[in-house]
Short mmCIF file of C-alpha atoms in Angstrom, two decimals:
data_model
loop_
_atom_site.label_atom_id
_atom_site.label_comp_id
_atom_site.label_asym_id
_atom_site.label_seq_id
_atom_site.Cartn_x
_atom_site.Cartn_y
_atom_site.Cartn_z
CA UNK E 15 24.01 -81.48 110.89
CA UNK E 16 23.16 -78.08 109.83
CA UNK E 17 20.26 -75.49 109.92
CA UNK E 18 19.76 -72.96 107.58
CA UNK E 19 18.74 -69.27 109.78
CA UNK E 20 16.66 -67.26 107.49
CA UNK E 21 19.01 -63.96 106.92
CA UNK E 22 22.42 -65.62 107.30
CA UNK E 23 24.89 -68.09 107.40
CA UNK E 24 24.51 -72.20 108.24
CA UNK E 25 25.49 -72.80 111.74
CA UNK E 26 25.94 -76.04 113.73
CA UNK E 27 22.71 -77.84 115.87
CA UNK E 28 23.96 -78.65 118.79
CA UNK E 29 24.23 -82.18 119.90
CA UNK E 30 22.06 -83.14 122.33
CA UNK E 31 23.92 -86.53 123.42
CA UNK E 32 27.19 -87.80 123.88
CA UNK E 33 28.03 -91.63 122.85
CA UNK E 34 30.97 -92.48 125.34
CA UNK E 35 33.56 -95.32 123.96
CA UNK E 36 34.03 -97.11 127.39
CA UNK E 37 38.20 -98.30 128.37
CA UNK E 38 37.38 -102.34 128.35
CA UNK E 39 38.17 -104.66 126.03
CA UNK E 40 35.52 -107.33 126.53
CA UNK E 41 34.79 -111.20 125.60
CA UNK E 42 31.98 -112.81 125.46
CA UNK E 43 31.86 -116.27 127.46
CA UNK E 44 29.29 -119.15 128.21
CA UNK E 45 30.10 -121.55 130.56
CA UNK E 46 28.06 -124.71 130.42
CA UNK E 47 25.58 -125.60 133.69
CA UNK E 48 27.12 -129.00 133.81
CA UNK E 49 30.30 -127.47 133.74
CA UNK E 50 29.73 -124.54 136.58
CA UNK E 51 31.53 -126.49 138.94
CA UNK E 52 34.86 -126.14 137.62
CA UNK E 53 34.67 -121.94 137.27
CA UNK E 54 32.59 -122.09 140.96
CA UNK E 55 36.65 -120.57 142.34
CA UNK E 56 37.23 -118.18 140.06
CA UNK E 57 33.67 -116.86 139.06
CA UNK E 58 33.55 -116.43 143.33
CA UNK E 59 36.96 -114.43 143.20
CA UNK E 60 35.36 -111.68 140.82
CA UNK E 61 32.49 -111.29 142.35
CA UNK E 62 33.46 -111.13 145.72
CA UNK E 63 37.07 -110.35 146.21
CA UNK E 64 37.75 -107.07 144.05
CA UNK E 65 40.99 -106.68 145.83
CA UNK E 66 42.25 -109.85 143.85
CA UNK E 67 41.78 -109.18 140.66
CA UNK E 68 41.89 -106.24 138.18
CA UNK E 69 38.99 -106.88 136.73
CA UNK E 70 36.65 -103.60 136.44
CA UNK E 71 33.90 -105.20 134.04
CA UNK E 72 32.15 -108.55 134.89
CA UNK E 73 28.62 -109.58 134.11
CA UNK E 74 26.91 -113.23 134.91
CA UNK E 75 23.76 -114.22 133.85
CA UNK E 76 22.17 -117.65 133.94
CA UNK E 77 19.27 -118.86 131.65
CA UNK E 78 17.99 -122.16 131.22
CA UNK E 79 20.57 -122.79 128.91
CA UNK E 80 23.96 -121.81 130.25
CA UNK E 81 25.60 -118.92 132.45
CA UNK E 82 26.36 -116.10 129.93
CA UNK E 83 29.59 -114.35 131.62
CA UNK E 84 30.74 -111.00 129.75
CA UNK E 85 34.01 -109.54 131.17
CA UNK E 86 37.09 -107.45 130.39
CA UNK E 87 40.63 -108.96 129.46
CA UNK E 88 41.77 -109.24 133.08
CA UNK E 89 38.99 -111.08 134.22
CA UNK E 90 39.10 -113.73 131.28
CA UNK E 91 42.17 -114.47 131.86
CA UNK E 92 40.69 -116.67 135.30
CA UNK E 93 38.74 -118.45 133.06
CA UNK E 94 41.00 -121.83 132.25
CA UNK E 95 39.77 -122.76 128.45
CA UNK E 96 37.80 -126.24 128.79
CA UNK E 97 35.34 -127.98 127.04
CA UNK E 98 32.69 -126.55 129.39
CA UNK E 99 33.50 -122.89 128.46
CA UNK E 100 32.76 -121.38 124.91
CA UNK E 101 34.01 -117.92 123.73
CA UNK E 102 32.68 -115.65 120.82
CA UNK E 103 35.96 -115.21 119.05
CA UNK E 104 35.79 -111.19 119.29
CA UNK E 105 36.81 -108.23 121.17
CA UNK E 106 33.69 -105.94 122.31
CA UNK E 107 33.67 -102.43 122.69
CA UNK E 108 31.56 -101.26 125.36
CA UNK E 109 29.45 -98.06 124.54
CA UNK E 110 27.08 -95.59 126.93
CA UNK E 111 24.47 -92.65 125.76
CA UNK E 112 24.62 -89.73 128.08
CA UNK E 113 22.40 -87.04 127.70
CA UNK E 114 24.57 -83.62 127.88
CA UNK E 115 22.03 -81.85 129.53
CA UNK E 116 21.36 -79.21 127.11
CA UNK E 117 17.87 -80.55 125.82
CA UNK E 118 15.20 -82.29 127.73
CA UNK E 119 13.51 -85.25 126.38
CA UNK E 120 9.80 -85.24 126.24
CA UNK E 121 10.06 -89.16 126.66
CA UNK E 122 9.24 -90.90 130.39
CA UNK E 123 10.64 -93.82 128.91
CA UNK E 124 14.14 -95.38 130.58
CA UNK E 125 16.73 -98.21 129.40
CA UNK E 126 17.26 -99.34 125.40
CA UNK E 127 13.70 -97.54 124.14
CA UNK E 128 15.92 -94.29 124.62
CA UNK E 129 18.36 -95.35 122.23
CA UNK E 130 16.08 -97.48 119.54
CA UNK E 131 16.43 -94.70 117.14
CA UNK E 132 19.27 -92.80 117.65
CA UNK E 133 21.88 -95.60 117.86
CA UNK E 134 19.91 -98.97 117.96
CA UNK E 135 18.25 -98.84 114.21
CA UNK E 136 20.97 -96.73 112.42
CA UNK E 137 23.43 -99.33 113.50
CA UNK E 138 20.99 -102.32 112.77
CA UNK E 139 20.61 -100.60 109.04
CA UNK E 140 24.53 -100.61 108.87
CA UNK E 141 25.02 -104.43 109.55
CA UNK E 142 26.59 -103.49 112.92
CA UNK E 143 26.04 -105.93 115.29
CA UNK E 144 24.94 -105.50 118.79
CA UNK E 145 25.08 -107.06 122.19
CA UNK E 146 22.93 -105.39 124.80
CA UNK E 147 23.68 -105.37 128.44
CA UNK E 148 21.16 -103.06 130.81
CA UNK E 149 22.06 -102.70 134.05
CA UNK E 150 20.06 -100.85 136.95
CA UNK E 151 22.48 -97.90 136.16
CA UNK E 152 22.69 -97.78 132.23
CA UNK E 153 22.70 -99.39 128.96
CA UNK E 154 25.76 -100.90 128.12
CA UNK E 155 25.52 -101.34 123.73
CA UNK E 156 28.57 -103.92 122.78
CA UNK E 157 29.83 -103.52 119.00
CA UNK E 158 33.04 -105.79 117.86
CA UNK E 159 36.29 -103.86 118.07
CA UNK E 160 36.57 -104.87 114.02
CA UNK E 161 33.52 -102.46 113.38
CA UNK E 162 34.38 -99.43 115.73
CA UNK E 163 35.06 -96.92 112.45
CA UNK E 164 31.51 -97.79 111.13
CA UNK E 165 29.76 -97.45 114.45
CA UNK E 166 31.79 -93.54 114.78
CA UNK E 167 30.39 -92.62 110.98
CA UNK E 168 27.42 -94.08 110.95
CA UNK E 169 26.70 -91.62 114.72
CA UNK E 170 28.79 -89.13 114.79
CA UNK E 171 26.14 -86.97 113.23
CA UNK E 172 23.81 -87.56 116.07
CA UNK E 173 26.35 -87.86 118.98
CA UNK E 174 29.39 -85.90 120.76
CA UNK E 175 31.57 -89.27 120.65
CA UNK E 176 34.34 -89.47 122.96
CA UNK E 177 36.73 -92.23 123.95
CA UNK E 178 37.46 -92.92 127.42
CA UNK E 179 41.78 -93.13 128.18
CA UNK E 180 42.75 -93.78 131.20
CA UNK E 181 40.15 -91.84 132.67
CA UNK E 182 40.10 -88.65 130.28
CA UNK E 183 37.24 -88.27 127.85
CA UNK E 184 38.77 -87.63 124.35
CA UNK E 185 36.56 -86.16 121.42
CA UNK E 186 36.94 -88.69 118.47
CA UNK E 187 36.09 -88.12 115.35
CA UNK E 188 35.59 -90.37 112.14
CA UNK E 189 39.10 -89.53 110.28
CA UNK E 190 40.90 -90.62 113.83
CA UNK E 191 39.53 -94.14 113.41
CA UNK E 192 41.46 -96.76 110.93
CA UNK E 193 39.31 -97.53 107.57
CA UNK E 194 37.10 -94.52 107.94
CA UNK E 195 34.49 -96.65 106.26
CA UNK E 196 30.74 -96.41 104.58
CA UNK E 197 29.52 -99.16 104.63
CA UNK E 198 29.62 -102.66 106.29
CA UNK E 199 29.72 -103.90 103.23
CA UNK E 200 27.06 -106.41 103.53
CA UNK E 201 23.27 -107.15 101.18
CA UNK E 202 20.77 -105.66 103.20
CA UNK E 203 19.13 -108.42 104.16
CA UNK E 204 15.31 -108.80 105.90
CA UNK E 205 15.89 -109.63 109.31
CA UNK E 206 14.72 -112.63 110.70
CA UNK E 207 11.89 -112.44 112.96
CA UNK E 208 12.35 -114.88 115.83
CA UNK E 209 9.69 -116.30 117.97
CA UNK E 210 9.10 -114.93 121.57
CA UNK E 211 8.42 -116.42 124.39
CA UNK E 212 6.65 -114.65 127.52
CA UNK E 213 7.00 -116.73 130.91
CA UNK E 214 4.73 -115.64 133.92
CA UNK E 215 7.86 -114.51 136.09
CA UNK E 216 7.99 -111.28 137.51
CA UNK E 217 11.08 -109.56 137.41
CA UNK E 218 12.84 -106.84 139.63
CA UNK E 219 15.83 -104.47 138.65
CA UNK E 220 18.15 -103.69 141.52
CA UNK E 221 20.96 -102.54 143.22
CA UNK E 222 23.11 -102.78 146.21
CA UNK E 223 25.71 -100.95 147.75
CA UNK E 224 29.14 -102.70 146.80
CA UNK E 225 30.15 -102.07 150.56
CA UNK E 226 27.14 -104.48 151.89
CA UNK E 227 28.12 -107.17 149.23
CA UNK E 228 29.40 -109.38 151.85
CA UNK E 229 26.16 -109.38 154.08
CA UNK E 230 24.27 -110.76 150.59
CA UNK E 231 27.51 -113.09 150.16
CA UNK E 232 25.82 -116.79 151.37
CA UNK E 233 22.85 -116.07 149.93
CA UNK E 234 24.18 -114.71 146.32
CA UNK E 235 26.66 -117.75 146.37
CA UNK E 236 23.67 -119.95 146.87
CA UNK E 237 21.65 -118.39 144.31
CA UNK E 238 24.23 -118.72 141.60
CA UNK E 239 25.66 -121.56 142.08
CA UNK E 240 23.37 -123.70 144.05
CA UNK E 241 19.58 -123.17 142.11
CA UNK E 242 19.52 -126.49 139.83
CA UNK E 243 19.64 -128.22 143.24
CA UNK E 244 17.77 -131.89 142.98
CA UNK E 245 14.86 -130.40 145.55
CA UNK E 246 14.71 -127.38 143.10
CA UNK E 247 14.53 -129.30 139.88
CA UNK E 248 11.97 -131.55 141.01
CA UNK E 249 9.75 -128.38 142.27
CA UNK E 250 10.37 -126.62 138.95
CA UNK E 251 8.58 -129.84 136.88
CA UNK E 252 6.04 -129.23 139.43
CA UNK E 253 5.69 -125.83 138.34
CA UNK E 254 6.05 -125.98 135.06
CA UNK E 255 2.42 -125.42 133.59
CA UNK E 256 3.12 -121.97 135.13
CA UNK E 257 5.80 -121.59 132.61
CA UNK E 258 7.93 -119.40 134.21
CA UNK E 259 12.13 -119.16 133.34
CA UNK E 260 15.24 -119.27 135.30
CA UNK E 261 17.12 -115.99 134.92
CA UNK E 262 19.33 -113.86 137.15
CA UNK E 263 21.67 -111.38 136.20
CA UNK E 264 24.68 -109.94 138.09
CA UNK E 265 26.94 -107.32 136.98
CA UNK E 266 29.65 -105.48 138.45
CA UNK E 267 30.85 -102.58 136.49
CA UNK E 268 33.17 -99.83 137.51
CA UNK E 269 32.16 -100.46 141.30
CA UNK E 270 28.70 -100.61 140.41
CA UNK E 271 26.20 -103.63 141.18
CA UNK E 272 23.26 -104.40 139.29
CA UNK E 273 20.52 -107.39 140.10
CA UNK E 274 18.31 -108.65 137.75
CA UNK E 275 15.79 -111.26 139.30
CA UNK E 276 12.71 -112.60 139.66
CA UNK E 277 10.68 -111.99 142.85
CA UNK E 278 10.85 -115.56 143.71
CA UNK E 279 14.61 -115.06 144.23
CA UNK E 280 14.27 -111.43 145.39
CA UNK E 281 12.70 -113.22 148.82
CA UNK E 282 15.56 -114.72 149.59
CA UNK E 283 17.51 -111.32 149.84
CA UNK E 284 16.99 -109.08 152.96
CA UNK E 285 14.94 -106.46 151.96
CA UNK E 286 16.85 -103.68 153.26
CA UNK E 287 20.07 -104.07 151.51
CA UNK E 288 18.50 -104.11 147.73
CA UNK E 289 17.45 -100.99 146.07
CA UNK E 290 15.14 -100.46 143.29
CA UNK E 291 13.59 -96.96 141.56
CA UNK E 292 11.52 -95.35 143.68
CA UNK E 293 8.31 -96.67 141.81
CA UNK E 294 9.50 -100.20 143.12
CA UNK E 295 8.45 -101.59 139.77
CA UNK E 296 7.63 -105.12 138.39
CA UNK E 297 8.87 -106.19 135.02
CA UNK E 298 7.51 -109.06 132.44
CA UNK E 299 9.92 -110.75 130.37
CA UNK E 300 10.21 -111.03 126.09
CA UNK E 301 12.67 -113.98 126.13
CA UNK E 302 13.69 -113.55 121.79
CA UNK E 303 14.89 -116.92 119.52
CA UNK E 304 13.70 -120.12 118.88
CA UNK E 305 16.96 -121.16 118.33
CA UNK E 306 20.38 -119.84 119.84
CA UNK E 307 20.27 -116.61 117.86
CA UNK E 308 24.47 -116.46 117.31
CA UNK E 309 26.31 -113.05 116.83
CA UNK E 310 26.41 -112.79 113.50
CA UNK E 311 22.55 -111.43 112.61
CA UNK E 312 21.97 -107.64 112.60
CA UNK E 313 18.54 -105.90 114.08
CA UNK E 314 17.50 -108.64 116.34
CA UNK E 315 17.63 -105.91 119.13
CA UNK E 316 16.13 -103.04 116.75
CA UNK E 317 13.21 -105.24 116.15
CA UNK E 318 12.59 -105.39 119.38
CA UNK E 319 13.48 -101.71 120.60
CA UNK E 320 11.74 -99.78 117.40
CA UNK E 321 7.88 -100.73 118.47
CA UNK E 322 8.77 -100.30 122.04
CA UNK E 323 10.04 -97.18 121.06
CA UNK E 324 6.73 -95.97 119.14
CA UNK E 325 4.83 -97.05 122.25
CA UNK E 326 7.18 -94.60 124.73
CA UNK E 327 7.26 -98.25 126.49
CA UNK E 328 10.32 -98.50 128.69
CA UNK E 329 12.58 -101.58 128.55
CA UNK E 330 15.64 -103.08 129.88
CA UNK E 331 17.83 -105.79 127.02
CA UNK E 332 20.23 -108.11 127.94
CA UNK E 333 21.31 -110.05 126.00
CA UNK E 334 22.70 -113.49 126.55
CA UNK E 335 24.91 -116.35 124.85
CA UNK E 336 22.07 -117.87 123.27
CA UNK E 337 18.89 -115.78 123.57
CA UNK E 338 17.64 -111.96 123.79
CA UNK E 339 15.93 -110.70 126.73
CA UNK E 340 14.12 -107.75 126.79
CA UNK E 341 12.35 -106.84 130.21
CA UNK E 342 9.29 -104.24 129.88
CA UNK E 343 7.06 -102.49 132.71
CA UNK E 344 3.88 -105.41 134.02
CA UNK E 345 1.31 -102.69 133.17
CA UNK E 346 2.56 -102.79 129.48
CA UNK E 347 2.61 -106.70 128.89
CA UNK E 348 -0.33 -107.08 127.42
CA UNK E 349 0.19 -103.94 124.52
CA UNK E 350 3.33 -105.51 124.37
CA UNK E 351 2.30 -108.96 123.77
CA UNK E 352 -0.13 -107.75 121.08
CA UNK E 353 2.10 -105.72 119.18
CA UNK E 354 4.67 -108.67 119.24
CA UNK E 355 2.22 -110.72 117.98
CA UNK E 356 1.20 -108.75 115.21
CA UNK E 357 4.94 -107.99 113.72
CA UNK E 358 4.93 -111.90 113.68
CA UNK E 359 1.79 -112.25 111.82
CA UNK E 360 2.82 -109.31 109.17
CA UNK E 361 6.39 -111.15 108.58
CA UNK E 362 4.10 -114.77 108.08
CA UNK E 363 1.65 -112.79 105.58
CA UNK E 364 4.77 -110.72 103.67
#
C-alpha cells in the first residue's frame, strides 16, 4: 500500500493495525442439553480448577439449543467422545485486531463493527469462513487452520500480521505461509440472508476478577448447569409471550473472564464482584438463522457487521454451534431492527 508524494519517490503508509495470529489450536464442540450431565466433571474442572489442566482457551455458551463449548487442544482432550457431544471436524485459528497506536479512530464504536471492513467483509468476499467469539476484553475472529495462507494475503495489506510463539510476536508475511494462495477457489455465491429473531432480554457484558472466581463458584455452577430445572421450565412457558431466550456465555481466555448474560441471571450474582464498562450498559440481542446455520457458508457475520458498521453502531458476535448472535447497544434496537428488516425485504424483492 503505497502513496505517491508529489516531488519524489513512493514510500510505504504506515499500518495502522496489527492482526495478531493467537498460539491455540481450537475445536469447536456442542454438547447436547440432555447430555450435560455426563461433561457436568470435566466442564467444572476447566472452569474452576486452572491448576488441573493446561487448558489456556475455554469458552461455554448455552442457547436454547445446546451448550456451544470452544476450547484449545488440551482442554478437548477432557471431553470423552459420546453421542451427546458433536465436533466441527476442524482446527481454528484464533485471531485479534490491535490498534498500534499510531492513528486514532474517529469511530466511538467497540467490538466486531471495528473490524466489519477491514477484516470481516474482505474475508467474507474471499470465501473465508468465520466464527466470532466477543468477549468483554476483545474480539476473538476464528478462521480454519486449512485457510490461514488466504486469510495472511487477503490482509496483509491492511494489517502488521504477526504470529504469536511461545510468547514472542513474530512478523509473518504471505511467502512464509504454505500455498501462498489467491483465491479460495470457490463461485462467488449471494449469501443467504437468514431470518432474525429479536427476544425482549436484556443483556449485560461483564467481567470478574479470576481471583474472586470461587466466591461466584455455587452460584455459576448453578447457573450453568442447573437452569432447565422443572420449576424453571414450567416458569419459562409461563413467560413465553414475552419471548425472551436462554443465553449465557462464559469464557476464560489467557486468565481472562468474560460474562455474557441477561439481567435476569445477572441478579443472582453479587453485585460487587462483576464488572462492566463504566457506562454500565444494556444490550438487545439479533439471534441470526432459521435453521442451524453450519460452518460451511461465508458472510453470515459480514451481513450482519457491514450495516452496523455504516451506522457507527457498536456490537458484540458470538457465535454459537447452531446460531449467530450479535448483541447491539438498547438505545440502537429499534434503528437496528429497521435496518434488519429492510436488508430482508431488498433480498425478498431482488
Amino acid at each position: 500500500m503505497y502513496e505517491q508524494p508529489t516531488g519524489g519517490a513512493a514510500f510505504p503508509v504506515p499500518k495502522t493495525m496489527d492482526l495478531h495470529i493467537l498460539d491455540h489450536r481450537l475445536r469447536v464442540t456442542s454438547i447436547s442439553k440432555n447430555g450435560l450431565v455426563s461433561y457436568t466433571h470435566p466442564l467444572i474442572k476447566l472452569i474452576f480448577l486452572r491448576n488441573r489442566t493446561r487448558c489456556k482457551f475455554f469458552s461455554l455458551t448455552e442457547t436454547p439449543e445446546n451448550y456451544t463449548v470452544v476450547l484449545d487442544e488440551e482442554g478437548f482432550k477432557e471431553l470423552q467422545p459420546s453421542e451427546h457431544l458433536q465436533v466441527e471436524s476442524s482446527v481454528w485459528l484464533p485471531l485479534n485486531v490491535v490498534s498500534n497506536g499510531s492513528v486514532s479512530s474517529s469511530s466511538q464504536a467497540v467490538g466486531v463493527t471495528k473490524i466489519a471492513k477491514s477484516v470481516i467483509a474482505p474475508l467474507a468476499q474471499q470465501h473465508v469462513s468465520v466464527f466470532m467469539l466477543s468477549t468483554y476484553q476483545t474480539d476473538f475472529i476464528l478462521v480454519r487452520e486449512k485457510d490461514l495462507s488466504v486469510v495472511i494475503s487477503t490482509l496483509e495489506e491492511e494489517f502488521n500480521i504477526y504470529k504469536e510463539v511461545e510468547g514472542e510476536s513474530v512478523p509473518v508475511h504471505c511467502q512464509d505461509v504454505s500455498n501462498g494462495l489467491q483465491k479460495n477457489g470457490k463461485e462467488a455465491l449471494q449469501p443467504t440472508v437468514h431470518p432474525v429473531l429479536i427476544p425482549q432480554n436484556q443483556f449485560c457484558v461483564m467481567s470478574l476478577d479470576p481471583d474472586t472466581l470461587p466466591s461466584i463458584a455455587t452460584t455459576l455452577i448453578d447457573v450453568l448447569f442447573y437452569s432447565n430445572s422443572p420449576k424453571e421450565d414450567s416458569q419459562l412457558s409461563a413467560n413465553q409471550d414475552l419471548d425472551c431466550i436462554q443465553f449465557f456465555s462464559f469464557s476464560l481466555i489467557d486468565g481472562y473472564i468474560s460474562l455474557v448474560m441477561d439481567t435476569e441471571a445477572q441478579r443472582r450474582f453479587p453485585a460487587d464482584l462483576l464488572f462492566t464498562s463504566s457506562s454500565g450498559e444494556l444490550w438487545r440481542m439479533v439471534r441470526i438463522g432459521g435453521q442451524p446455520l453450519g460452518f460451511d457458508e461465508c458472510g453470515i457475520v459480514a451481513q450482519i457487521s457491514q450495516p452496523l458498521a455504516e451506522g457507527d453502531i457498536s456490537a458484540y458476535y458470538i457465535s454459537t454451534f447452531s446460531f449467530d448472535h450479535a448483541l447491539v447497544p438498547e438505545e440502537d434496537i429499534v434503528s437496528v431492527t429497521d435496518m434488519l428488516h429492510h436488508q430482508r425485504k431488498e433480498a425478498a424483492a431482488s
